[in-house]
Each structure stands twice: as structure tokens, then as C-alpha cells.
mmCIF file of C-alpha atoms in Angstrom:
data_model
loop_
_atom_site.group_PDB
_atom_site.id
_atom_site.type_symbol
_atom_site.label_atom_id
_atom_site.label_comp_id
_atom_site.label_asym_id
_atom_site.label_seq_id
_atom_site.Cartn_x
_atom_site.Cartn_y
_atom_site.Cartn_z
ATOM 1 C CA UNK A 1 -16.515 -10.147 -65.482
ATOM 2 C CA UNK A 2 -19.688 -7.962 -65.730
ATOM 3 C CA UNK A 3 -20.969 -10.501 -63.226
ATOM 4 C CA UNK A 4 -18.651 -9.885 -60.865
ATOM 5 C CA UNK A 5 -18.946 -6.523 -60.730
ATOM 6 C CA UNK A 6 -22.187 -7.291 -59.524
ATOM 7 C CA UNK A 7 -22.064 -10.234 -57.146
ATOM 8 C CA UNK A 8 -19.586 -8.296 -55.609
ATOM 9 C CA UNK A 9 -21.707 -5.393 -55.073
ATOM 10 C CA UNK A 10 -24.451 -7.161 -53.740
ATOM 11 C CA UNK A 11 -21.974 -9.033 -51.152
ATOM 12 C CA UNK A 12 -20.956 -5.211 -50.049
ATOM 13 C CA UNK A 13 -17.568 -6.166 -50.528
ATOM 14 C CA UNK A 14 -16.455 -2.526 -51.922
ATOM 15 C CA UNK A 15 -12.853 -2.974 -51.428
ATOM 16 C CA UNK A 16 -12.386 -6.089 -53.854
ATOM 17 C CA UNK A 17 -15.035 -4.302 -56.090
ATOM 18 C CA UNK A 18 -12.759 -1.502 -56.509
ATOM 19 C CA UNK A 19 -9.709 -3.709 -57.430
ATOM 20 C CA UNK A 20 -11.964 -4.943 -60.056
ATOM 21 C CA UNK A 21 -12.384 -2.263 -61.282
ATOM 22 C CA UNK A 22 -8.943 -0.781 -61.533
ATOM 23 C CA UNK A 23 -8.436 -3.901 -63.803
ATOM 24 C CA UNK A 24 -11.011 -2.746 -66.692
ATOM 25 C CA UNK A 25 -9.538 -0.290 -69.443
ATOM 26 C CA UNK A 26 -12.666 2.307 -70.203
ATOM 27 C CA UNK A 27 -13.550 0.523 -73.314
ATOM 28 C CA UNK A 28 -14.257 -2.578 -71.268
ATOM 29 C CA UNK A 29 -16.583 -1.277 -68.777
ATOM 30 C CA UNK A 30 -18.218 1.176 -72.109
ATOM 31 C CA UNK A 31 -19.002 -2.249 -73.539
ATOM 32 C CA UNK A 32 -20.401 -3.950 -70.598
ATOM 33 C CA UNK A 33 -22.871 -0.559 -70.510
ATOM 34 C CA UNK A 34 -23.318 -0.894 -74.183
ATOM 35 C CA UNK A 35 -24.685 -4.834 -73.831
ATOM 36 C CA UNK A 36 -27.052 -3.475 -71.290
ATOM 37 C CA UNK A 37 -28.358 -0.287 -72.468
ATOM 38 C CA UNK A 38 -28.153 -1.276 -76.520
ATOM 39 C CA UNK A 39 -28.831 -5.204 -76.300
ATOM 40 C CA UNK A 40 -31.091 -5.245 -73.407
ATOM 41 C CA UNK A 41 -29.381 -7.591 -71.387
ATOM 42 C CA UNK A 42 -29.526 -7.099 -67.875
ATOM 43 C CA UNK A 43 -30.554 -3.855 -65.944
ATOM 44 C CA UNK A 44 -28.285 -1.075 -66.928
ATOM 45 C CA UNK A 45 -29.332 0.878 -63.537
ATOM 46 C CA UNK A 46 -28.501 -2.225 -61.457
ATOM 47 C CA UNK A 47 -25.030 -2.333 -63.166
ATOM 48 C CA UNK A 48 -24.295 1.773 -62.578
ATOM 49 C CA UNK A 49 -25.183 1.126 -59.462
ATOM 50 C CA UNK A 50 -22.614 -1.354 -58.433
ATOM 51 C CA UNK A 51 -19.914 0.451 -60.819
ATOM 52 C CA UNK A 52 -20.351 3.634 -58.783
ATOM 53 C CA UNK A 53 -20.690 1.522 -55.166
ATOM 54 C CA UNK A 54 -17.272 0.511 -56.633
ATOM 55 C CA UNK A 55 -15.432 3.842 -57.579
ATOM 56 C CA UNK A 56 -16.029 6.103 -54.557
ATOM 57 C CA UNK A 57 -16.079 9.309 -55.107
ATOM 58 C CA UNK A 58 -13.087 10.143 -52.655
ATOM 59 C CA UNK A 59 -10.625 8.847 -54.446
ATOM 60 C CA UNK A 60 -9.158 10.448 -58.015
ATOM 61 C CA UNK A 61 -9.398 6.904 -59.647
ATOM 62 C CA UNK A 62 -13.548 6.786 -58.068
ATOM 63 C CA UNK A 63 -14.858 10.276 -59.520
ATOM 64 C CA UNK A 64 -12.654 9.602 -63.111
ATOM 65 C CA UNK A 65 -14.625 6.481 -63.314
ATOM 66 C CA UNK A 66 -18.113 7.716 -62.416
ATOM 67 C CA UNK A 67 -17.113 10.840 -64.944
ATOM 68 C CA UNK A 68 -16.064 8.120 -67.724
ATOM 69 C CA UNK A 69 -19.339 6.362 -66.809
ATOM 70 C CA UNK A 70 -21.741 10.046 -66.982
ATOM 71 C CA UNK A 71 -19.747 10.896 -70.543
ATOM 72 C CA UNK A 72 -20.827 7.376 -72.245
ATOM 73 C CA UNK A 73 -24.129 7.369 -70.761
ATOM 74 C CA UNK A 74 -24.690 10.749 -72.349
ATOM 75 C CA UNK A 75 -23.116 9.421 -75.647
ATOM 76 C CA UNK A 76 -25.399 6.787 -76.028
ATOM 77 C CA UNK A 77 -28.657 9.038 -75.098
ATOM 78 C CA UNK A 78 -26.928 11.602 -77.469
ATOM 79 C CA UNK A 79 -26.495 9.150 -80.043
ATOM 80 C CA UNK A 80 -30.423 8.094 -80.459
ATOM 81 C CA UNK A 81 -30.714 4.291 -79.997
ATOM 82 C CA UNK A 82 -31.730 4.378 -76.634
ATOM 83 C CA UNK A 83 -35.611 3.895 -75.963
ATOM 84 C CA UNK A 84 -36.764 6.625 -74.637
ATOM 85 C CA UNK A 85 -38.047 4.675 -71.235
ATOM 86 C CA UNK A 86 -34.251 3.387 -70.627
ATOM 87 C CA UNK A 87 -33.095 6.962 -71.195
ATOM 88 C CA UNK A 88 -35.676 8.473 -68.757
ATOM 89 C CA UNK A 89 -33.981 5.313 -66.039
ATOM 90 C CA UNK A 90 -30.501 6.025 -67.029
ATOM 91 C CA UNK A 91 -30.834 9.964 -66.597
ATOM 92 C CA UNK A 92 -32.952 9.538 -63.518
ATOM 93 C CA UNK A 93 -29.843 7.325 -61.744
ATOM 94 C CA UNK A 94 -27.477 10.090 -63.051
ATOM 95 C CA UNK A 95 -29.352 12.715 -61.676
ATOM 96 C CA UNK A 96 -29.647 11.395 -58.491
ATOM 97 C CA UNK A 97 -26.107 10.833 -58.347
ATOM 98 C CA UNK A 98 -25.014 14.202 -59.520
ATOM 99 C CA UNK A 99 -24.490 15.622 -55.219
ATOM 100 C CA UNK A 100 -22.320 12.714 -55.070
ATOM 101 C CA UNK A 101 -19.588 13.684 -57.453
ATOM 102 C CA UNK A 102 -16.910 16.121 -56.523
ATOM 103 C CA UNK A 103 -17.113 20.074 -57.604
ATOM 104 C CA UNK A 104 -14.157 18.938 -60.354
ATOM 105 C CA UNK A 105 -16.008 16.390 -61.719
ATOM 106 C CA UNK A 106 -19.253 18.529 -62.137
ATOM 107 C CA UNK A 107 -16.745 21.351 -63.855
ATOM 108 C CA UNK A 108 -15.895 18.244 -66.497
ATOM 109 C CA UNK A 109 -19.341 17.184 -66.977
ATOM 110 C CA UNK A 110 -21.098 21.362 -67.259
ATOM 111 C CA UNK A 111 -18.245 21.585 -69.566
ATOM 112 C CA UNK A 112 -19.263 18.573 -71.713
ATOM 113 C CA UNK A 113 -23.001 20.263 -72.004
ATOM 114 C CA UNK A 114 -20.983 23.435 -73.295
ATOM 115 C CA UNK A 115 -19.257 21.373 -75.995
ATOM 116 C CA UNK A 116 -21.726 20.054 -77.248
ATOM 117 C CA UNK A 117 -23.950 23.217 -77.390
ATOM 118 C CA UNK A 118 -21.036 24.875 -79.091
ATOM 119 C CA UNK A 119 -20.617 21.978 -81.516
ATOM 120 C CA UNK A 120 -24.467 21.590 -82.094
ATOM 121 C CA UNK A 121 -24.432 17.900 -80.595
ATOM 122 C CA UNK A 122 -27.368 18.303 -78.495
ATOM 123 C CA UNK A 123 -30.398 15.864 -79.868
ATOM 124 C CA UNK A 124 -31.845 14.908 -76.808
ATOM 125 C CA UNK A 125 -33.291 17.501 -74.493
ATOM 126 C CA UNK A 126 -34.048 15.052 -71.430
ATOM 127 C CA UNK A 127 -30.088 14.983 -70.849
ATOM 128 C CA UNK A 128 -30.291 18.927 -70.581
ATOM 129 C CA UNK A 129 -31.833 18.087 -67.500
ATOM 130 C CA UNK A 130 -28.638 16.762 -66.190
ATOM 131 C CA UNK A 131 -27.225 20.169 -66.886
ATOM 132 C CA UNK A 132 -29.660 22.202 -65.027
ATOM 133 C CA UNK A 133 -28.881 19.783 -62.039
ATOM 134 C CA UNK A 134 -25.209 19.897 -62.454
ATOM 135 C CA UNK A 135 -25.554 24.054 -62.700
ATOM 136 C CA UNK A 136 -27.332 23.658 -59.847
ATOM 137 C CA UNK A 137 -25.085 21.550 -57.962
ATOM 138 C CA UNK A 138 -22.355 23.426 -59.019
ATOM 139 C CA UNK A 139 -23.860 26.830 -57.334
ATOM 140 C CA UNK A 140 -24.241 24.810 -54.048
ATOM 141 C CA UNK A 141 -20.528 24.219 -54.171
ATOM 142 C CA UNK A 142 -18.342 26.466 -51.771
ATOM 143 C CA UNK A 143 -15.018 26.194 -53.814
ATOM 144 C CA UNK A 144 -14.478 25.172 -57.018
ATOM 145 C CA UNK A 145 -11.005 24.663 -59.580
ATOM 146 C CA UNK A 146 -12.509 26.335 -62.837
ATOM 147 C CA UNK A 147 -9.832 26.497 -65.768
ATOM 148 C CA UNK A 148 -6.427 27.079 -65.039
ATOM 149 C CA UNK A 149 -6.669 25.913 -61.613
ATOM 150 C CA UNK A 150 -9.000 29.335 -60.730
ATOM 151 C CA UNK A 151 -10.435 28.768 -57.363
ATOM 152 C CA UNK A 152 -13.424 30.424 -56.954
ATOM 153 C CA UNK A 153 -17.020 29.771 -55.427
ATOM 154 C CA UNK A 154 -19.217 27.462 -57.155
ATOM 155 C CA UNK A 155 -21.777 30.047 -57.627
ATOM 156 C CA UNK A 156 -18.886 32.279 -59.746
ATOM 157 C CA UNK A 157 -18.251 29.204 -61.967
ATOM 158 C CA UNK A 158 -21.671 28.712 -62.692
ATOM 159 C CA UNK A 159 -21.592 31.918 -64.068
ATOM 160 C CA UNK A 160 -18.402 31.289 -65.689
ATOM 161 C CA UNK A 161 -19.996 28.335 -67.662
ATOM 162 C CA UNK A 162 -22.934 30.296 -68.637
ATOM 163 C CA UNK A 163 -21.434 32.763 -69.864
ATOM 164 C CA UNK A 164 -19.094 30.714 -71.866
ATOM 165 C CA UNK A 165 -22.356 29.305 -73.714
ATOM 166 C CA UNK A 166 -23.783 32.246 -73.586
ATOM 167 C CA UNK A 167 -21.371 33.658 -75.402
ATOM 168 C CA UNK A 168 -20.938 31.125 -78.364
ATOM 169 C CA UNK A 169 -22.454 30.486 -81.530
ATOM 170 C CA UNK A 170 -25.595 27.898 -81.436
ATOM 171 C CA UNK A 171 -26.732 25.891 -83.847
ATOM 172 C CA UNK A 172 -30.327 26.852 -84.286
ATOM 173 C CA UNK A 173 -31.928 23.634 -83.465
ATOM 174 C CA UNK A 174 -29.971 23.855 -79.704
ATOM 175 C CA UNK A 175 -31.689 27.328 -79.106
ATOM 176 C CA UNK A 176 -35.198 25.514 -77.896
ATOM 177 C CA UNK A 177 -33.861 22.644 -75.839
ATOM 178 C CA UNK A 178 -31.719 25.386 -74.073
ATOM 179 C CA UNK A 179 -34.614 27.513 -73.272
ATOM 180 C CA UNK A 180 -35.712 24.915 -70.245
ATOM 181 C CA UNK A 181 -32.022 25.141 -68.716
ATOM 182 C CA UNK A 182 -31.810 29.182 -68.346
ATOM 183 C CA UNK A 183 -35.456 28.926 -66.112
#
């Protein structure tokens, strides 16, 4: 199936890509990511890729996939058995993909940064650079759906977010890797 997803890619042909894709439960396409980022098998890059050339970002069902895709990505970096040069290639494709992703789907993601600062889950202070560029992407925004279904301008949310971890308790060991994401 994993294959697929990429011969299908490569042919261009997004549309039956897509319907591919709608067939795969989360845990599915987590596992195909796990066999190539854990068990080396295959370029996980070249597999993001065509998962994302699959789930456009227009649609609901395109930017829930991509923010399925960021969250397990940043599990497995989180979770320490990723060498550090497949980390550096897996944040480097996120973080180029970040201006892709709509402003709701950058909310989700700043917001899983803020739960994990809050919860003291933060080991690996490359994927705080994914923060700083979704903060940053988030300021660029015009309008934004923050909460309760706030609008306001991405540049207010920002501030929103910061000052919701800001205003938390952090577990000591956070404090440093934070430093380089208030610069």
C-alpha cells in the first residue's frame, strides 16, 4: 500500500492519491512512517512528500492529514529513537511545509508546542524550531479561529499562545530549549 502511495505520486495522479488515502485509518499511515523513520526502510522525506502531494491543504480531510502527519513526526523526534541526521531531514521537510498549512492547522500544531511545554514533554530542542516557524507563520496570518471560534488577526493569536505559555508552570529542564524560541 505504502507503495502506492508513492507510485502514485510520482505518476502526478493526485486525485486517485487522495482516494488512497481516505482509505488508511491514522494508525496505518503512523506505521508506514514508523517503518521508515524507525526501521530505515525507504526515505521517510520521499514518503511525506507524496502523503502531503496527496492531502491538499484545501480540503478539511487534506490539512487533518498533514496535521496527523506533523503530530507523529514530532512524537517520534520527541520520543528519542530518531538519529539525529533523520530528525534534522524530517524537521527540515516540516518546516518547509509549515506556509502551506492553513491558519487552523498552525493554531493545532502552536498549541501542541504549548502542551507539551506545560506537561514538560519537550526533549528535543531542534523541533522548537518548528515552533518559532509556526509563531511566525501564524503572525503572517490575516485572520485566524483561536479558541472558541475567536476570530482575530494572526498576529493577536500569536500573542494569545505566548502568553498562554508564558503564563504556565515549566518544568525546569524546558526553560533553556525555550530561550531560542522567545528571540
Amino acid at each position: 500500500m505504502d507503495k502506492k502511495i508513492l507510485a502514485l505520486s510520482e505518476e502526478g495522479d493526485v486525485d486517485s492519491l487522495t482516494k488512497l488515502l481516505k482509505t488508511l485509518g491514522p494508525n496505518q499511515l503512523e506505521e508506514f512512517i514508523d517503518v521508515r523513520v524507525l526501521r530505515g526502510k525507504g526515505n521517510p522525506t520521499t514518503f511525506l512528500r507524496a502523503v502531503f502531494h496527496g492531502s491538499p491543504c484545501e480540503t478539511a480531510e487534506g490539512a487533518a492529514v498533514r496535521v496527523g502527519v506533523y503530530k507523529h513526526v514530532l512524537e517520534l523526534l520527541e520520543g528519542g529513537d530518531v538519529s539525529s541526521k533523520m530528525g534534522s531531514e524530517l524537521l527540515g521537510f516540516l518546516l518547509m511545509e509549515v506556509e502551506f498549512l492553513p491558519p487552523s492547522a498552525v493554531v493545532d500544531l502552536a498549541q501542541v508546542f504549548v502542551d507539551a511545554v506545560k506537561n514538560g514533554n519537550v526533549t528535543n530542542t531542534k523541533s522548537l524550531d518548528l515552533f518559532s516557524k509556526l509563531l511566525s507563520s501564524l503572525a503572517s496570518r490575516e485572520t485566524v479561529s483561536y479558541g472558541n471560534g475567536n476570530q482575530m488577526t494572526g498576529a493577536e493569536c500569536k500573542s494569545h499562545i505566548l502568553n498562554s505559555l508564558c503564563s504556565s508552570r515549566w518544568d525546569s529542564s524546558c526553560v533553556i530549549h525555550l530561550a531560542a524560541v522567545f528571540r
